[in-house]
mmCIF file of C-alpha atoms and ligand atoms in Angstrom:
data_model
loop_
_atom_site.group_PDB
_atom_site.id
_atom_site.type_symbol
_atom_site.label_atom_id
_atom_site.label_comp_id
_atom_site.label_asym_id
_atom_site.label_seq_id
_atom_site.Cartn_x
_atom_site.Cartn_y
_atom_site.Cartn_z
ATOM 1 C CA MET S 4 -0.097 0.202 0.149
ATOM 2 C CA LEU S 5 1.505 3.830 -1.206
ATOM 3 C CA THR S 6 1.247 5.980 2.399
ATOM 4 C CA VAL S 7 0.884 9.423 0.607
ATOM 5 C CA ALA S 8 0.917 12.879 2.272
ATOM 6 C CA VAL S 9 -0.711 15.648 0.717
ATOM 7 C CA LEU S 10 -0.199 19.450 0.913
ATOM 8 C CA ILE S 11 -2.562 21.796 0.401
ATOM 9 C CA SER S 12 -3.511 26.135 1.578
ATOM 10 C CA GLY S 13 -6.864 26.313 0.505
ATOM 11 C CA ALA S 14 -9.982 24.320 -0.097
ATOM 12 C CA GLY S 15 -8.547 20.903 -0.494
ATOM 13 C CA SER S 16 -11.415 19.947 -3.286
ATOM 14 C CA ASN S 17 -9.039 17.778 -4.682
ATOM 15 C CA LEU S 18 -7.269 16.039 -1.491
ATOM 16 C CA ARG S 19 -10.711 15.422 -0.025
ATOM 17 C CA ALA S 20 -10.762 13.829 -4.451
ATOM 18 C CA LEU S 21 -8.243 11.366 -3.252
ATOM 19 C CA LEU S 22 -9.462 10.971 0.117
ATOM 20 C CA GLU S 23 -12.800 9.626 -1.534
ATOM 21 C CA ALA S 24 -10.947 7.433 -3.903
ATOM 22 C CA ALA S 25 -8.041 6.088 -1.700
ATOM 23 C CA ALA S 26 -11.552 4.890 1.195
ATOM 24 C CA GLU S 27 -12.179 2.655 -1.806
ATOM 25 C CA PRO S 28 -11.178 -0.468 -0.523
ATOM 26 C CA ASP S 29 -9.175 -2.005 -4.039
ATOM 27 C CA TYR S 30 -7.343 1.995 -4.210
ATOM 28 C CA PRO S 31 -3.864 0.423 -3.887
ATOM 29 C CA ALA S 32 -2.876 4.035 -1.928
ATOM 30 C CA ARG S 33 -3.927 6.025 1.690
ATOM 31 C CA VAL S 34 -3.173 9.526 3.160
ATOM 32 C CA VAL S 35 -2.043 9.411 5.844
ATOM 33 C CA VAL S 36 -1.667 12.599 6.871
ATOM 34 C CA VAL S 37 -2.524 16.389 5.266
ATOM 35 C CA GLY S 38 0.359 18.989 5.593
ATOM 36 C CA ALA S 39 -0.999 23.267 5.178
ATOM 37 C CA ASP S 40 1.302 25.735 5.057
ATOM 38 C CA ARG S 41 -1.766 28.109 7.050
ATOM 39 C CA GLU S 42 -5.337 27.457 9.153
ATOM 40 C CA ALA S 43 -6.938 26.191 5.405
ATOM 41 C CA ASP S 44 -9.751 25.033 4.656
ATOM 42 C CA GLY S 45 -9.145 21.740 3.387
ATOM 43 C CA LEU S 46 -7.878 20.883 6.429
ATOM 44 C CA ALA S 47 -11.611 20.262 7.421
ATOM 45 C CA HIS S 48 -11.807 16.923 4.842
ATOM 46 C CA ALA S 49 -8.620 15.797 6.630
ATOM 47 C CA GLU S 50 -10.142 15.489 9.658
ATOM 48 C CA GLU S 51 -13.355 14.056 8.437
ATOM 49 C CA PHE S 52 -11.523 11.112 7.113
ATOM 50 C CA GLY S 53 -10.000 10.567 10.412
ATOM 51 C CA ILE S 54 -6.566 11.081 8.723
ATOM 52 C CA PRO S 55 -4.439 13.003 10.501
ATOM 53 C CA SER S 56 -2.472 16.839 9.965
ATOM 54 C CA PHE S 57 -0.145 19.503 9.905
ATOM 55 C CA THR S 58 0.200 22.836 10.036
ATOM 56 C CA VAL S 59 3.354 24.757 9.191
ATOM 57 C CA PRO S 60 2.816 28.139 9.197
ATOM 58 C CA TRP S 61 4.861 30.385 6.441
ATOM 59 C CA ARG S 62 3.850 33.731 8.215
ATOM 60 C CA GLU S 63 5.648 32.138 11.439
ATOM 61 C CA PHE S 64 9.123 31.364 9.276
ATOM 62 C CA THR S 65 11.638 34.198 8.499
ATOM 63 C CA SER S 66 12.947 32.103 5.620
ATOM 64 C CA ARG S 67 11.150 28.950 2.469
ATOM 65 C CA GLU S 68 15.116 27.234 3.784
ATOM 66 C CA GLU S 69 14.122 27.180 7.383
ATOM 67 C CA TRP S 70 10.156 26.923 6.297
ATOM 68 C CA GLY S 71 10.907 23.951 4.111
ATOM 69 C CA ASP S 72 13.669 22.710 7.039
ATOM 70 C CA GLU S 73 10.438 21.564 9.404
ATOM 71 C CA LEU S 74 7.660 20.922 6.241
ATOM 72 C CA GLY S 75 10.329 18.268 6.230
ATOM 73 C CA THR S 76 11.070 17.285 9.903
ATOM 74 C CA GLN S 77 6.223 17.029 9.832
ATOM 75 C CA LEU S 78 6.883 14.752 6.506
ATOM 76 C CA ASP S 79 9.694 12.398 7.892
ATOM 77 C CA VAL S 80 7.932 11.569 10.732
ATOM 78 C CA TRP S 81 5.124 9.526 8.751
ATOM 79 C CA LYS S 82 7.640 9.145 6.112
ATOM 80 C CA PRO S 83 5.634 9.012 3.019
ATOM 81 C CA ASP S 84 5.968 7.242 0.180
ATOM 82 C CA LEU S 85 4.470 9.732 -2.248
ATOM 83 C CA ILE S 86 3.838 13.429 -2.025
ATOM 84 C CA VAL S 87 0.494 15.431 -3.453
ATOM 85 C CA LEU S 88 0.933 19.043 -3.689
ATOM 86 C CA SER S 89 -2.412 19.556 -3.698
ATOM 87 C CA GLY S 90 -3.320 23.591 -4.041
ATOM 88 C CA LEU S 91 -0.242 24.905 -1.997
ATOM 89 C CA MET S 92 0.544 28.115 -2.634
ATOM 90 C CA ARG S 93 4.280 27.789 -1.974
ATOM 91 C CA LEU S 94 7.624 27.278 -3.647
ATOM 92 C CA LEU S 95 9.108 24.367 -1.716
ATOM 93 C CA PRO S 96 13.310 25.751 -1.089
ATOM 94 C CA PRO S 97 15.553 23.208 -2.965
ATOM 95 C CA SER S 98 16.745 21.756 -0.292
ATOM 96 C CA LEU S 99 13.673 20.349 0.451
ATOM 97 C CA VAL S 100 12.812 19.020 -2.399
ATOM 98 C CA ALA S 101 16.038 17.227 -3.072
ATOM 99 C CA ARG S 102 15.433 15.939 0.190
ATOM 100 C CA PHE S 103 11.845 14.561 -0.987
ATOM 101 C CA THR S 104 12.646 13.604 -4.491
ATOM 102 C CA PRO S 105 11.715 11.981 -6.968
ATOM 103 C CA ARG S 106 8.787 11.286 -3.990
ATOM 104 C CA ILE S 107 6.793 14.654 -4.558
ATOM 105 C CA ILE S 108 3.959 15.466 -7.116
ATOM 106 C CA ASN S 109 1.863 18.404 -8.901
ATOM 107 C CA THR S 110 -1.155 18.968 -9.670
ATOM 108 C CA HIS S 111 -1.750 22.051 -12.404
ATOM 109 C CA PRO S 112 -4.680 24.505 -13.615
ATOM 110 C CA ALA S 113 -3.021 24.399 -16.812
ATOM 111 C CA TYR S 114 -1.753 22.280 -20.394
ATOM 112 C CA LEU S 115 2.351 22.676 -18.957
ATOM 113 C CA PRO S 116 4.541 23.701 -20.138
ATOM 114 C CA GLU S 117 1.813 26.033 -21.257
ATOM 115 C CA PHE S 118 0.896 28.719 -18.026
ATOM 116 C CA PRO S 119 3.056 28.093 -15.441
ATOM 117 C CA GLY S 120 2.554 29.475 -11.844
ATOM 118 C CA ALA S 121 -0.268 30.849 -9.726
ATOM 119 C CA HIS S 122 -2.739 31.907 -12.089
ATOM 120 C CA GLY S 123 -2.676 29.208 -14.725
ATOM 121 C CA VAL S 124 -6.176 29.813 -15.011
ATOM 122 C CA ARG S 125 -6.210 33.413 -15.308
ATOM 123 C CA ASP S 126 -3.208 33.506 -17.481
ATOM 124 C CA ALA S 127 -5.308 31.250 -19.728
ATOM 125 C CA LEU S 128 -8.205 33.294 -20.273
ATOM 126 C CA ALA S 129 -6.293 36.824 -20.679
ATOM 127 C CA ALA S 130 -4.537 34.559 -23.638
ATOM 128 C CA GLY S 131 -7.163 33.949 -25.338
ATOM 129 C CA VAL S 132 -6.297 30.378 -26.884
ATOM 130 C CA ALA S 133 -9.314 28.075 -27.287
ATOM 131 C CA GLN S 134 -8.203 25.116 -25.008
ATOM 132 C CA THR S 135 -6.213 24.538 -21.480
ATOM 133 C CA GLY S 136 -6.299 21.872 -19.709
ATOM 134 C CA ALA S 137 -4.879 19.604 -16.510
ATOM 135 C CA SER S 138 -1.489 18.614 -15.720
ATOM 136 C CA VAL S 139 0.078 16.599 -13.191
ATOM 137 C CA ILE S 140 3.814 16.474 -12.737
ATOM 138 C CA LEU S 141 7.104 15.441 -10.588
ATOM 139 C CA VAL S 142 8.169 18.642 -8.769
ATOM 140 C CA ASP S 143 12.046 19.957 -9.156
ATOM 141 C CA ASP S 144 13.813 22.448 -8.814
ATOM 142 C CA GLY S 145 11.932 25.293 -11.036
ATOM 143 C CA ILE S 146 8.336 26.435 -11.259
ATOM 144 C CA ASP S 147 5.942 23.760 -12.686
ATOM 145 C CA SER S 148 8.924 22.711 -14.948
ATOM 146 C CA GLY S 149 8.848 19.155 -14.049
ATOM 147 C CA PRO S 150 8.286 16.766 -16.299
ATOM 148 C CA VAL S 151 4.890 15.858 -17.517
ATOM 149 C CA LEU S 152 3.328 12.560 -15.932
ATOM 150 C CA ALA S 153 -0.434 12.775 -17.090
ATOM 151 C CA GLN S 154 -2.292 15.796 -18.412
ATOM 152 C CA GLU S 155 -5.454 16.185 -20.415
ATOM 153 C CA ARG S 156 -7.399 19.652 -22.683
ATOM 154 C CA VAL S 157 -10.035 21.429 -21.250
ATOM 155 C CA PRO S 158 -11.817 23.976 -23.773
ATOM 156 C CA VAL S 159 -12.236 27.374 -23.297
ATOM 157 C CA LEU S 160 -15.809 28.887 -23.670
ATOM 158 C CA ASP S 161 -16.347 32.458 -24.843
ATOM 159 C CA SER S 162 -18.079 33.013 -22.221
ATOM 160 C CA ASP S 163 -16.131 31.534 -19.053
ATOM 161 C CA ASP S 164 -14.739 33.030 -16.924
ATOM 162 C CA GLU S 165 -11.879 32.724 -14.089
ATOM 163 C CA HIS S 166 -14.106 31.234 -11.647
ATOM 164 C CA THR S 167 -16.262 28.667 -14.744
ATOM 165 C CA LEU S 168 -12.482 27.157 -15.960
ATOM 166 C CA HIS S 169 -11.178 26.530 -13.312
ATOM 167 C CA ASP S 170 -14.458 24.700 -11.785
ATOM 168 C CA ARG S 171 -14.184 22.724 -14.988
ATOM 169 C CA ILE S 172 -10.120 22.107 -15.219
ATOM 170 C CA LYS S 173 -10.185 20.679 -11.251
ATOM 171 C CA PRO S 174 -12.473 17.974 -12.235
ATOM 172 C CA VAL S 175 -10.121 17.264 -15.358
ATOM 173 C CA GLU S 176 -6.516 17.518 -12.606
ATOM 174 C CA ARG S 177 -8.165 15.114 -9.651
ATOM 175 C CA ARG S 178 -9.034 12.190 -11.839
ATOM 176 C CA LEU S 179 -5.360 12.754 -13.332
ATOM 177 C CA LEU S 180 -4.497 12.674 -9.960
ATOM 178 C CA ILE S 181 -6.419 9.823 -8.846
ATOM 179 C CA ASP S 182 -4.431 8.291 -11.903
ATOM 180 C CA VAL S 183 -1.689 9.640 -11.377
ATOM 181 C CA VAL S 184 -1.320 8.317 -7.778
ATOM 182 C CA ARG S 185 -3.124 4.445 -9.186
ATOM 183 C CA ARG S 186 -0.301 3.914 -11.335
ATOM 184 C CA VAL S 187 2.609 4.853 -8.686
ATOM 185 C CA ALA S 188 1.328 2.673 -6.292
ATOM 186 C CA THR S 189 1.094 -0.538 -8.549
ATOM 187 C CA GLY S 190 4.491 0.216 -9.861
ATOM 188 C CA GLU S 191 3.406 0.420 -13.503
ATOM 189 C CA LEU S 192 3.943 4.529 -13.186
ATOM 190 C CA GLU S 193 8.106 4.966 -12.371
ATOM 191 C CA LEU S 194 8.481 8.439 -10.800
ATOM 192 C CA ALA S 195 12.504 7.843 -10.610
ATOM 193 C CA ALA S 196 12.477 6.665 -14.455
ATOM 194 C CA ALA S 197 10.531 9.538 -14.702
ATOM 195 C CA ARG S 198 12.767 12.435 -13.361
ATOM 196 C CA ARG S 199 15.154 15.054 -15.157
ATOM 197 C CA PRO S 200 18.613 15.537 -13.252
ATOM 198 C CA LEU S 201 17.803 18.711 -10.751
ATOM 199 C CA THR S 202 19.609 21.878 -11.332
ATOM 200 C CA PRO S 203 23.603 21.713 -9.512
ATOM 201 C CA SER S 204 23.007 24.636 -6.684
HETATM 202 C C1 GRF V 312 -5.822 23.121 -8.177
HETATM 203 O O1 GRF V 312 -6.381 24.364 -9.512
HETATM 204 C C2 GRF V 312 -4.861 23.099 -8.279
HETATM 205 O O2 GRF V 312 -4.050 23.178 -8.724
HETATM 206 C C3 GRF V 312 -4.574 25.124 -7.938
HETATM 207 O O3 GRF V 312 -5.113 24.879 -6.865
HETATM 208 C C4 GRF V 312 -6.352 25.056 -6.996
HETATM 209 C C5 GRF V 312 -6.897 23.921 -5.639
HETATM 210 O O4 GRF V 312 -7.951 23.296 -5.248
HETATM 211 N N1 GRF V 312 -3.168 25.062 -7.675
HETATM 212 P P1 GRF V 312 -8.522 22.679 -4.148
HETATM 213 O O5 GRF V 312 -7.897 23.556 -2.926
HETATM 214 O O6 GRF V 312 -8.383 21.394 -4.341
HETATM 215 O O7 GRF V 312 -10.068 22.712 -3.794
#
């Protein structure tokens, strides 16, 4: 059974979908802990499913490295096989990525490498593209720059605003995430094989 830690910042709807999938007896992964960088609303999903959670508040640290060190310490308590960034709105410090790579994956509401960064949905709308998408990637030390593990196109409608488009992307993100975690758990997807070397520091 693959053990998973999920890190969030927000509502945690993708987290919830993974918790629901993992509650199915034939799903080969279990969420063992949920972490957040703030008092995220999504922590309530962990509580509802009886999953332990922790918060490493970004504001309480003076540097990204110190915050990342504490995050790493918390993750070490649970020794997860896989770390899922699911709406974590912080860049992990390179030291933390190096420590856990290639076991960190991220979901993103755009068809990477198109529209990386914190505003993937807004940027796709602003660019006036006819389609965007959802991606699940392996995390490296760049911004949404890691190898793509799964992705799917989502059309942009003339009537779309950021909210409606994101609402149509999220179910696709969830489906991709649940499938990637399943494939990692069964060994069908080998993260070490998908990895590219990290930039030397
Ligand atoms: C997802 O679209 C994620 O990719 C993006 O923020 C959203 C998180 O939503 N970075 P939720 O917290 O899972 O509801």
